[in-house]
Coordinates of C-alpha atoms (C1' of nucleotides) in Angstrom, one line a residue:
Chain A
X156 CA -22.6 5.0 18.2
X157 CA -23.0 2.7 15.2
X158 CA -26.4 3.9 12.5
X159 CA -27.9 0.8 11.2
X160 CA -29.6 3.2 8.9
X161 CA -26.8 5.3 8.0
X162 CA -25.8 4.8 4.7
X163 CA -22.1 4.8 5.4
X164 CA -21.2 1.0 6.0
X165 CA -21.1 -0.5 9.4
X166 CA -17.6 -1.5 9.7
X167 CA -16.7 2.2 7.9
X168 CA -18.6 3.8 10.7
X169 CA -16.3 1.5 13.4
X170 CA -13.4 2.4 11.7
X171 CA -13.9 6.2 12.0
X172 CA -15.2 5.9 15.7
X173 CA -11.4 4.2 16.1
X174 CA -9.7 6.1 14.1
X175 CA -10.7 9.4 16.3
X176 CA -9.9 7.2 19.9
X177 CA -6.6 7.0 18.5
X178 CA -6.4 10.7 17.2
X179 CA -7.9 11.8 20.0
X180 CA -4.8 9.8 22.0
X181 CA -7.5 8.1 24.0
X182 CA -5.0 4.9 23.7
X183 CA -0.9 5.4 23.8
X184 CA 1.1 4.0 21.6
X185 CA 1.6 0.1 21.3
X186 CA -1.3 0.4 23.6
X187 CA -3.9 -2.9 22.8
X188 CA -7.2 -1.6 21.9
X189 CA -10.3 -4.0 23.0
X190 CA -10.3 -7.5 21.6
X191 CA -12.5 -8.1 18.7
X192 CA -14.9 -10.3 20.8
X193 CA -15.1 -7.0 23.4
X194 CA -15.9 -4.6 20.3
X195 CA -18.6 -7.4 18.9
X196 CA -20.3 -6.9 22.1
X197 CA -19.6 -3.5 22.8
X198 CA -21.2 -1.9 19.7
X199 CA -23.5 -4.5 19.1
X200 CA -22.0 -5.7 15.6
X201 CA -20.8 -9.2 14.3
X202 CA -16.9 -10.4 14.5
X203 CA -16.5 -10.2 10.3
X204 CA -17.6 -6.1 10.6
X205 CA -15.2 -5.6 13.3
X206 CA -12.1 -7.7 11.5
X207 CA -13.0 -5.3 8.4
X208 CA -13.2 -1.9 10.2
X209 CA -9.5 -3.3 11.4
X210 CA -8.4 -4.5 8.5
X211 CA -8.8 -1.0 6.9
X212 CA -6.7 0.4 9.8
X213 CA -4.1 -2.0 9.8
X214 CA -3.8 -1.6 6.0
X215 CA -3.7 3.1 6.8
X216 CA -1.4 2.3 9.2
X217 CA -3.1 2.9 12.2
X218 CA -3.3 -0.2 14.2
X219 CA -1.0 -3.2 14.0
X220 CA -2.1 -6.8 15.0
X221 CA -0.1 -9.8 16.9
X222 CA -1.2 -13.4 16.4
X223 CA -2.1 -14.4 20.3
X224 CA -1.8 -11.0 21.7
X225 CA -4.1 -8.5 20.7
X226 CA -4.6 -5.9 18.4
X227 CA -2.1 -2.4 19.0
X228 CA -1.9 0.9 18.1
X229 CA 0.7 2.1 15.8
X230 CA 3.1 4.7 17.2
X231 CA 1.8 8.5 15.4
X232 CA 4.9 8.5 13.6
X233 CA 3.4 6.1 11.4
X234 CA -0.3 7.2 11.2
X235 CA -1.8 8.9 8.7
X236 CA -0.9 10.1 4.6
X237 CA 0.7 6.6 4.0
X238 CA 1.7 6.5 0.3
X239 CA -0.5 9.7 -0.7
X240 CA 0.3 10.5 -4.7
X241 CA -0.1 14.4 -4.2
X242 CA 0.5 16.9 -6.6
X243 CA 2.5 19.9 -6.9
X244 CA 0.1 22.1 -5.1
X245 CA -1.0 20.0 -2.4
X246 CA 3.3 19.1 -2.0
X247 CA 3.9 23.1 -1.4
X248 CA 0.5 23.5 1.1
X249 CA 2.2 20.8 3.2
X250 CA 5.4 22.4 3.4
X251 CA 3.9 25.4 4.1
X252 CA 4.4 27.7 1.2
X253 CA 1.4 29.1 -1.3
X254 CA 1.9 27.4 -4.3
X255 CA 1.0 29.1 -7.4
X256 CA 1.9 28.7 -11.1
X257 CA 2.6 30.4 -14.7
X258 CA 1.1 28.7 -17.8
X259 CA 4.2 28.6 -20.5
X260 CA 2.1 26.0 -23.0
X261 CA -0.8 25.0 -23.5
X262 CA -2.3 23.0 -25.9
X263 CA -3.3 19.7 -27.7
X264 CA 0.3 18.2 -29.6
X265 CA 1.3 15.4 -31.0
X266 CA 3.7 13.1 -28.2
X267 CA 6.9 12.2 -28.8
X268 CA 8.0 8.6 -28.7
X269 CA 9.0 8.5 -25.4
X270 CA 5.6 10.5 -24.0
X271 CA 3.3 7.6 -26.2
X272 CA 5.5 4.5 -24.5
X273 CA 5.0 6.3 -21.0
X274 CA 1.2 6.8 -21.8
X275 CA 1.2 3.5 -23.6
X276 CA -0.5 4.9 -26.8
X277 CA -0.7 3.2 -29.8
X278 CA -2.6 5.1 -31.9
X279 CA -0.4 7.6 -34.3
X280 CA -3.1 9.8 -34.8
X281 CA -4.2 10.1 -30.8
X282 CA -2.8 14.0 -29.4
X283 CA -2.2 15.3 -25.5
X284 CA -2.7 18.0 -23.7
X285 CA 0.5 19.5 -22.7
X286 CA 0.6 21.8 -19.7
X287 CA 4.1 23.4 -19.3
X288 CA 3.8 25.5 -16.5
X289 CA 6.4 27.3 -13.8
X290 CA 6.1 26.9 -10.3
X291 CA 6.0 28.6 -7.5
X292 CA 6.5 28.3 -3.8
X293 CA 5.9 32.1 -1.5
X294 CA 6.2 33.8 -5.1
X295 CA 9.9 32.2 -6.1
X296 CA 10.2 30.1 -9.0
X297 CA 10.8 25.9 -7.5
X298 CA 10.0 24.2 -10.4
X299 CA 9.4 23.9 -14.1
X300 CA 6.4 21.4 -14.9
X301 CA 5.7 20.0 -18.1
X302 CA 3.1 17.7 -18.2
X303 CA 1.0 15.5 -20.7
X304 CA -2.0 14.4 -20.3
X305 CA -3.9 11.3 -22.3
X306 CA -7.5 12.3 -22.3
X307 CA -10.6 10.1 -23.6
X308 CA -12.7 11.7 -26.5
X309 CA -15.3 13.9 -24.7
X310 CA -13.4 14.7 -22.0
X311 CA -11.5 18.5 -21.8
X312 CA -9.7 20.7 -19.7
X313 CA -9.5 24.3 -20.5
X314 CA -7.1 26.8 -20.1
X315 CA -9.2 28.8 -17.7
X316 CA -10.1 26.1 -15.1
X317 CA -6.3 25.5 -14.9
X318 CA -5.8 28.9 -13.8
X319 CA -9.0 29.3 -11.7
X320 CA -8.7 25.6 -9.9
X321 CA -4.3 25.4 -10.1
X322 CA -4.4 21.8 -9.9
X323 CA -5.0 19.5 -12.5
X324 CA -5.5 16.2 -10.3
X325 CA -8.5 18.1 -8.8
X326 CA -10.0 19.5 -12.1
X327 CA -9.7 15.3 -13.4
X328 CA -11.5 14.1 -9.8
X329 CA -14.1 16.6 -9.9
X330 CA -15.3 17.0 -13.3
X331 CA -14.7 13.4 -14.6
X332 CA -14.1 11.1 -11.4
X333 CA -11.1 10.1 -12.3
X334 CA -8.8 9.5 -9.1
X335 CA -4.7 9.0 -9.3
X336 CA -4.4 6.1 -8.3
X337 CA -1.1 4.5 -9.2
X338 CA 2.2 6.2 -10.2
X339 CA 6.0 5.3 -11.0
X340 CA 7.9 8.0 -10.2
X341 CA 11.9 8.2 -11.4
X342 CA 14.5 10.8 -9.7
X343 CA 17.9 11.4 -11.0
X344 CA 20.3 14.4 -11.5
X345 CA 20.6 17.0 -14.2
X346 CA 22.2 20.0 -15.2
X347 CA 20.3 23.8 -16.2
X348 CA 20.3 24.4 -19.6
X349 CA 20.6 28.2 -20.1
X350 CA 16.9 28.3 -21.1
X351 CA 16.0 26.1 -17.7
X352 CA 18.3 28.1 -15.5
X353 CA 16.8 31.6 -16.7
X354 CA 13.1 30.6 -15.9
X355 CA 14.1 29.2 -12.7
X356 CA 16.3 32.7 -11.8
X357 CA 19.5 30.7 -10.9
X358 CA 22.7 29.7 -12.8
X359 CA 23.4 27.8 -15.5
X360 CA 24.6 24.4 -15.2
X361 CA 23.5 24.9 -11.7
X362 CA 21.9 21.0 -11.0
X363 CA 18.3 20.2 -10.9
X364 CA 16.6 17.4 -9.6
X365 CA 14.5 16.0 -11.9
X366 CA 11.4 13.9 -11.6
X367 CA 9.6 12.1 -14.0
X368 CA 6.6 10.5 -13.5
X369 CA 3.5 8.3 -14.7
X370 CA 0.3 7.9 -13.9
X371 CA -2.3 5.9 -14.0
X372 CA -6.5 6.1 -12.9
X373 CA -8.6 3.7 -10.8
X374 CA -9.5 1.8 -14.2
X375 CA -5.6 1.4 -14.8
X376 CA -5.7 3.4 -18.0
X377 CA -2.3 5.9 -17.8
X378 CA -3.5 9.8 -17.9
X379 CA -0.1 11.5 -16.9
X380 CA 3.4 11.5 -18.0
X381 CA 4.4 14.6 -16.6
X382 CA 8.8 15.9 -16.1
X383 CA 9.2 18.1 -13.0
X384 CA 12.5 20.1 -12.7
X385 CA 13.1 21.0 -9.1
X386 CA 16.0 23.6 -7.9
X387 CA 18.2 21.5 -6.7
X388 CA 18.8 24.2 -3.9
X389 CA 15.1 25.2 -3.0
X390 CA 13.7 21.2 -2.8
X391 CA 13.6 17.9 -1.1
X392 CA 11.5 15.2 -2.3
X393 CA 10.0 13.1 0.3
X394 CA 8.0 9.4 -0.2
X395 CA 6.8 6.7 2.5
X396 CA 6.9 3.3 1.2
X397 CA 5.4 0.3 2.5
X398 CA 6.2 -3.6 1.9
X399 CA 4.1 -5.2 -0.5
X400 CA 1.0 -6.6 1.8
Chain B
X254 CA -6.5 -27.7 -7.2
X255 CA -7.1 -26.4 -3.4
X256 CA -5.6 -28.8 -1.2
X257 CA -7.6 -28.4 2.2
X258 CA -5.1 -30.4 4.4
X259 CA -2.9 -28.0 3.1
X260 CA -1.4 -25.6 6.0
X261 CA -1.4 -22.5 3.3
X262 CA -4.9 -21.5 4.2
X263 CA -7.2 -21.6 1.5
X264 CA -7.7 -18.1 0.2
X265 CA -4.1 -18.4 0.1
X266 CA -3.8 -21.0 -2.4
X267 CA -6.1 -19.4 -4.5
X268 CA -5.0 -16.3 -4.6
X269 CA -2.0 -17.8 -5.9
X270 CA -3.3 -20.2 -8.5
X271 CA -5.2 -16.6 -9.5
X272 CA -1.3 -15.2 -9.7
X273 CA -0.3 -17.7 -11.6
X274 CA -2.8 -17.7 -14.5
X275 CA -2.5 -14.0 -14.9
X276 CA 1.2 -13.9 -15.1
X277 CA 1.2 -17.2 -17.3
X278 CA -0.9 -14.7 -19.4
X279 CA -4.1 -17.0 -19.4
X280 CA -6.2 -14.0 -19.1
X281 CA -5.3 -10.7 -21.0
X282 CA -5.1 -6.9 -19.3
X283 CA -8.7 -5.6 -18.3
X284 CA -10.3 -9.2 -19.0
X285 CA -12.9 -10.3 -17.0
X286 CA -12.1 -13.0 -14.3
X287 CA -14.7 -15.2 -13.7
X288 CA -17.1 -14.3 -11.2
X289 CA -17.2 -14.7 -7.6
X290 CA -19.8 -17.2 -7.5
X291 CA -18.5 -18.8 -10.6
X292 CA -15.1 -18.8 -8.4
X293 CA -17.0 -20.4 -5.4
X294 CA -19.0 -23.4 -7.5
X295 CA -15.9 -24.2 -9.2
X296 CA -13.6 -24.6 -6.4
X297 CA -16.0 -25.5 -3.7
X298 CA -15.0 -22.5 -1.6
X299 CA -17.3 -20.1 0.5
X300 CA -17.9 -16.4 -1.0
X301 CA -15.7 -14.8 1.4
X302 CA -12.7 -17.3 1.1
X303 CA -12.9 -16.2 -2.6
X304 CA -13.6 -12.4 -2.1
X305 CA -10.2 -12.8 0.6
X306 CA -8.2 -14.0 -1.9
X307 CA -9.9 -11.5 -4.7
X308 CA -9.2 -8.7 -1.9
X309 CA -5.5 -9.9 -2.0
X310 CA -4.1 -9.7 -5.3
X311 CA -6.7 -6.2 -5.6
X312 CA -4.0 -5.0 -2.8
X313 CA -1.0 -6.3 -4.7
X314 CA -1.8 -4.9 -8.2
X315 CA -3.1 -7.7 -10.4
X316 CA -6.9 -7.3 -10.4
X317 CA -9.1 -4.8 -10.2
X318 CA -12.7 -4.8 -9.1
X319 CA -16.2 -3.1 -11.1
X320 CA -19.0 -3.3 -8.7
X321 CA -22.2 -4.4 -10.9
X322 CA -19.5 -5.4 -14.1
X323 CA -17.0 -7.8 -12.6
X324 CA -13.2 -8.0 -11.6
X325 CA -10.6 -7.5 -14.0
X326 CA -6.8 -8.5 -15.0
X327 CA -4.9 -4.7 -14.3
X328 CA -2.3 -4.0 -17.1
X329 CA 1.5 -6.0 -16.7
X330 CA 2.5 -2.8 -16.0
X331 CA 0.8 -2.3 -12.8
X332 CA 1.3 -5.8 -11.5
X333 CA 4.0 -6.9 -9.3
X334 CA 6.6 -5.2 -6.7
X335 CA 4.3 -3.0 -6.1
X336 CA 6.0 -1.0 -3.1
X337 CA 8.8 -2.9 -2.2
X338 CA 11.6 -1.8 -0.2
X339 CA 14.4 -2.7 -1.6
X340 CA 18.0 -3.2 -0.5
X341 CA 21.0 -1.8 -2.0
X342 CA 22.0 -4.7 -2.8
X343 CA 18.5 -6.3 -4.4
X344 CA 18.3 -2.5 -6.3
X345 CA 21.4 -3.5 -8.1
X346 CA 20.2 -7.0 -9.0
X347 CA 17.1 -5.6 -10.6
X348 CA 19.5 -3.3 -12.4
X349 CA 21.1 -6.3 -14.2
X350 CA 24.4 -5.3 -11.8
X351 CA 26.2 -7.4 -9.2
X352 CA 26.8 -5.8 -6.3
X353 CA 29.6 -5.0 -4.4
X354 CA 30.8 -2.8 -1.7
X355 CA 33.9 -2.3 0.7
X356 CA 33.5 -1.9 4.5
X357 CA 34.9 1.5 5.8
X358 CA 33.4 1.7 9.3
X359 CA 32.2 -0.7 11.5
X360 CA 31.3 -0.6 14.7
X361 CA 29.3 0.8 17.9
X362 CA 28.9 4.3 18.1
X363 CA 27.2 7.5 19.8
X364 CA 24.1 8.4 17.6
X365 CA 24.6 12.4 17.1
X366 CA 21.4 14.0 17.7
X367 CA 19.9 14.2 14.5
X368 CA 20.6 9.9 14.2
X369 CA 18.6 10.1 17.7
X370 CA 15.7 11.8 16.5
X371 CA 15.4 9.6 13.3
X372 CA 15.4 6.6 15.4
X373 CA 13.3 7.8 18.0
X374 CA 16.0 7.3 20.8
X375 CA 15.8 9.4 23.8
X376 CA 18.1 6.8 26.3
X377 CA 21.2 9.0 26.5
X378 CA 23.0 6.1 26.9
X379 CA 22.1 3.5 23.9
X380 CA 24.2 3.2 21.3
X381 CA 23.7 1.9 17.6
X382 CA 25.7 0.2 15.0
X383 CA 27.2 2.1 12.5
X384 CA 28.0 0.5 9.6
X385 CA 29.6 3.0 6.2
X386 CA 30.3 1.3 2.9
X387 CA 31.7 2.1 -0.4
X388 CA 28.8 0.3 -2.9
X389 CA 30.1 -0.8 -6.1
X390 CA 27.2 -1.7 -9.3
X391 CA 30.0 -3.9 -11.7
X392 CA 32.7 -3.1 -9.7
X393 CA 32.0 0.0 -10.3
X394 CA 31.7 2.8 -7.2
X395 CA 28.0 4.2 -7.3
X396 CA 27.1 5.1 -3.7
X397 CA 28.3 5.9 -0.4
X398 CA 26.1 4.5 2.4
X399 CA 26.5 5.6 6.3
X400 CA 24.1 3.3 8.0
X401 CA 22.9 3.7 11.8
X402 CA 21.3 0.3 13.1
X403 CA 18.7 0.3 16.4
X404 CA 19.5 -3.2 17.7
X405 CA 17.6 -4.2 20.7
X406 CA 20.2 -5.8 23.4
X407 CA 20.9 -9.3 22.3
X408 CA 21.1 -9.3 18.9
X409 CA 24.3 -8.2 17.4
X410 CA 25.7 -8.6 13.8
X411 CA 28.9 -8.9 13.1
X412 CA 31.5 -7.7 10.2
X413 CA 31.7 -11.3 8.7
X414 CA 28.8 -11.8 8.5
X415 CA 28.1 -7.9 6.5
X416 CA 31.3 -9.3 4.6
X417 CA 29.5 -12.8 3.8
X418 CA 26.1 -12.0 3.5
X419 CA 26.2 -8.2 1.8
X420 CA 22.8 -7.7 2.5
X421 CA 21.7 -6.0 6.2
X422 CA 18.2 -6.7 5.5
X423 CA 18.9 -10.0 4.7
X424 CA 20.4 -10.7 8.0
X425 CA 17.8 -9.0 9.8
X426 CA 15.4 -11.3 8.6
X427 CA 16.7 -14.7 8.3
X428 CA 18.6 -14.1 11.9
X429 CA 16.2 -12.1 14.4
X430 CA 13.0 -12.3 12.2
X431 CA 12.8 -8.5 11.8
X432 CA 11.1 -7.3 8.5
X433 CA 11.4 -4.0 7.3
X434 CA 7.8 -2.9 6.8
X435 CA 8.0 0.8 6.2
X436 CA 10.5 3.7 5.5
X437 CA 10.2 7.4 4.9
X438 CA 12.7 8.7 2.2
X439 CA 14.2 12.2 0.9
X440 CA 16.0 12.8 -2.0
X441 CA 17.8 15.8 -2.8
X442 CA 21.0 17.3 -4.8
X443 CA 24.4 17.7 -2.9
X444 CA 27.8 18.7 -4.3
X445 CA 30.2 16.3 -3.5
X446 CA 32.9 16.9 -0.6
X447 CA 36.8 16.2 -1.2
X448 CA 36.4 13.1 0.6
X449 CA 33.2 12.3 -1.2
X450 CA 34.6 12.6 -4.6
X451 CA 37.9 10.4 -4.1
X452 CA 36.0 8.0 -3.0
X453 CA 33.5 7.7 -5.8
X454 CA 36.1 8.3 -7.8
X455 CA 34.8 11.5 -9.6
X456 CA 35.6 15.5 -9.4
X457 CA 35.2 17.5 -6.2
X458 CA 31.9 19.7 -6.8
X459 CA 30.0 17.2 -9.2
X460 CA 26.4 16.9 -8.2
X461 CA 25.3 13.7 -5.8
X462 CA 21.9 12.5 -5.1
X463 CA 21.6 12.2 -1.5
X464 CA 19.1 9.9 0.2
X465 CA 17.7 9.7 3.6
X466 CA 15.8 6.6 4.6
X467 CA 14.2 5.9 8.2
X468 CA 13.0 2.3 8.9
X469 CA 10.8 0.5 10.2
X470 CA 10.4 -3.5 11.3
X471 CA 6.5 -5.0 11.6
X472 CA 6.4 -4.4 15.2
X473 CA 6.9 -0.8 14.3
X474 CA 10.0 0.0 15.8
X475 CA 12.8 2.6 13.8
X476 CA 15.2 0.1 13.4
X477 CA 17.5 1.9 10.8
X478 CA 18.6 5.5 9.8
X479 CA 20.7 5.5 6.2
X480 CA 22.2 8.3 4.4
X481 CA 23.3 7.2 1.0
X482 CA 24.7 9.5 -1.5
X483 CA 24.5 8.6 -5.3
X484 CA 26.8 9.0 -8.1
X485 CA 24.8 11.9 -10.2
X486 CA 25.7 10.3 -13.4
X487 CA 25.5 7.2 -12.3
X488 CA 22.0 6.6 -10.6
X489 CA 18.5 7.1 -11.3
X490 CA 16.1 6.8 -8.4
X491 CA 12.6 4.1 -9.0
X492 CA 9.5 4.1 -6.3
X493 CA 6.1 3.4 -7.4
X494 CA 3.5 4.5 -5.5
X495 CA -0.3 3.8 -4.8
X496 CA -2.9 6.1 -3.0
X497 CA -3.8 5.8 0.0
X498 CA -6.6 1.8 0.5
Chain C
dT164 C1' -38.6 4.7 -32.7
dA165 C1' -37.9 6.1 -28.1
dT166 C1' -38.7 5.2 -23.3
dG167 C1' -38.9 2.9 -19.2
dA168 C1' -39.6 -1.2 -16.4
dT169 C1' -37.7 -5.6 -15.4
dA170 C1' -34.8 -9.5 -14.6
dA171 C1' -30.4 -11.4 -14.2
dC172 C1' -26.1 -10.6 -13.6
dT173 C1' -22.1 -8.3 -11.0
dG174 C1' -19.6 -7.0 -6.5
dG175 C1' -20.5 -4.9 -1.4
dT176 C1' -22.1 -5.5 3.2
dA177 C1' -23.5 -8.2 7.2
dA178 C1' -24.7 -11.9 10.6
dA179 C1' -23.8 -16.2 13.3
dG180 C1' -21.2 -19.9 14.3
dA181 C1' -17.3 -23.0 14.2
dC182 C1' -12.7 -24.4 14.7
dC183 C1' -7.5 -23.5 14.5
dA184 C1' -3.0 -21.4 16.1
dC185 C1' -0.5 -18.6 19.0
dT186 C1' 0.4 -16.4 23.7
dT187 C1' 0.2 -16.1 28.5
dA188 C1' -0.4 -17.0 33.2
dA189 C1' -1.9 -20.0 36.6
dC190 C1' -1.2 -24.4 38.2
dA191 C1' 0.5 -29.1 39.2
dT192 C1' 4.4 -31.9 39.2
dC193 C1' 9.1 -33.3 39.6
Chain D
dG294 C1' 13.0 -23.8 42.4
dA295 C1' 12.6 -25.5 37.7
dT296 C1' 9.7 -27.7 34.5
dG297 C1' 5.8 -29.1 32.0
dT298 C1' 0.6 -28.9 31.6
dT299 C1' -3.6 -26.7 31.2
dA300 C1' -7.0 -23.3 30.4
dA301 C1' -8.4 -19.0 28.8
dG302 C1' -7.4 -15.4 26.3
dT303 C1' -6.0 -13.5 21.6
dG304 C1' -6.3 -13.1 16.3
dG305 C1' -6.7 -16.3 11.8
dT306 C1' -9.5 -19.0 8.8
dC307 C1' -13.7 -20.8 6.9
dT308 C1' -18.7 -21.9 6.0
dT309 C1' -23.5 -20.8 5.2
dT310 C1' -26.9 -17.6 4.4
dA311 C1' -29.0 -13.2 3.4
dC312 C1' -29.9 -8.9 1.4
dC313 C1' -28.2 -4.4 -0.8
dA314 C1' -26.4 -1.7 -4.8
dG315 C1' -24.6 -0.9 -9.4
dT316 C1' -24.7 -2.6 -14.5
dT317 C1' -26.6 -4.3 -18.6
dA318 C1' -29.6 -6.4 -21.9
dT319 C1' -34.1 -7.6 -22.9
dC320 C1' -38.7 -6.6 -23.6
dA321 C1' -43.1 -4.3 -23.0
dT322 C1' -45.1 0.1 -23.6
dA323 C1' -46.0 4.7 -25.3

DNA sequence: TATGATAACTGGTAAAGACCACTTAACATC
DNA sequence: GATGTTAAGTGGTCTTTACCAGTTATCATA
């Protein structure tokens, strides 16, 4: 069950080995799975390794632990994509509908001042990439994306790959290993301008939900400040938060 | 500096003597903490107390680990409330606005079936407490909140104390011990109702932003279904969010 | 000068053992 | 029957020790 000579941790390969009991619904909700001194002996491993691989459930929200009492299984409901960032493309494959998009802009400008406090750039002379882009859920227009990226020196992104690969976060994790991993995110209401309102085929003054967000990498430099202008008719943002701990 | 008669476990203590030099700025963003066996000689701890506490405040925001360089202060920006859920009432407080709000309904009701599924009630026969207030920022109205509480048989909250305290949460906590843990949330653009808009005080029509919240306490139970619509004008909408570990 | 090995640092994983605090059920006592 | 005690279970904390893996600067070598 557990490969001492895997190169996948010890306590990793417990946690998966759980993880699929509980997927697999070989334990019901609020069901106790074995005690830590069971699983020690069980698979043959020491109590820290088994307190880890259960740590890292607890913490994705797949097991839940009572001082005295044992160690449970969460209820589905709260298993599984806790607090995934995910972008536009991943957002409409969830729901269900094809995403695609429509390059309006693309290019290296200089930020405004709002853009260089979001991306906390000091340097006057420093330039982002701005994406603006339309997009689409089933082929109908859902939002209008305009995005800026802060990029090291070295590091590019060209108009092609944005069309071939459709999501940036995927182009930034495969070619340069850098991973989202922290964002503030703002929602608020707005009104279509008449430019707005004709890209997104609906009226104007019609509202709009609007999202603005920033992000930041696993090195906690900020990449992203990116505004996304939803139909306030065709979208519902959804987020699951957890208390701090 | 560690006190070990102390009832705060160790790693505890630490990790808050570690949370205190950073926010008294003794280290500056992306420096270098000492290391973990400079850590360990220095306070006389073992390896993994340290790396508990280290693991800690890596989970709450405020450092950052290199393997092979080090671990590392993250950015002001990224420390702190990371993920809290917050309160109507504590939202307005971080706003720099008192709070405020009016009692319209109160008391024990028939969920409707969509209240049932949020709360993952299938007795026929249970019944939750509703609880709808007018929620003022300055004295100002801001947001309508329809609130549907799960209360196991027992506890019971009354309107004095809402009227007293202001805060459900609050009373949750400090009078049954029941933490809100986790919550899924929507967000999304209404038009206000007749009723809506004389309430809040603005024209019938103007855009609201509505949202949903589902609740959950640490032993996992839905505990609370909200709806809570937002002056357009009036509100902007804050989460932060991490990715998933 | 350029290259590559090495050593000394960093955090990551793992074991074995100990004791504490909380919970529960079985038991003895009143 | 009600009450309090005890023992055995649970997870929570902590130490000591060991080795692995990534990073970096130094130094010997080509």
């Amino acid at each position: 069950m557990i490969d001492p000579s895997d190169v996948i941790p010890k306590y990793y390969q417990l946690a998966n080995i759980l993880r699929q009991q509980i997927e697999n619904e070989d334990f019901q909700p609020h069901d106790p799975i074995p005690s830590e001194r069971q699983l020690e002996s069980h698979y043959n491993l020491s109590r820290p390794t088994i307190r880890q691989a259960i740590d890292l459930l607890s913490r994705q929200g797949y097991l839940y632990r009572v001082h005295g009492k044992g160690t449970f299984v969460s209820p589905p409901k709260l298993q599984k994509g806790i607090l995934e960032l995910t972008s536009f493309s991943e957002d409409m494959r969830n729901r269900g509908l094809t995403p695609g998009h429509k390059i309006l802009e693309f290019g290296y400008v200089k930020p405004n001042s709002e853009t260089k406090r979001h991306l906390e750039i000091t340097d006057d002379k420093k330039k982002v990439l701005r994406i603006k882009r339309l997009r689409f859920g089933n082929d109908e227009p859902i939002g209008l994306q305009d995005s800026f990226l802060s990029l090291n020196s070295g590091l590019d992104i060209t108009r092609e790959e944005i069309e071939k690969r459709g999501s940036i976060y995927a182009i930034l994790q495969e070619k340069f290993g850098i991973y989202p991993t922290e964002a503030d995110e703002t929602l608020e209401v707005t009104l279509a301008t008449r430019e707005e309102a004709h890209l997104l085929k609906i009226q104007e003054g019609s509202p709009l939900l609007l999202n603005e967000r920033t992000l930041w990498s696993q090195d906690r430099k900020a990449i992203e400040f990116v505004r996304i202008l939803y139909r306030g008719d065709r979208y519902k943002y959804f987020v699951r938060l957890t208390r701090k701990q």
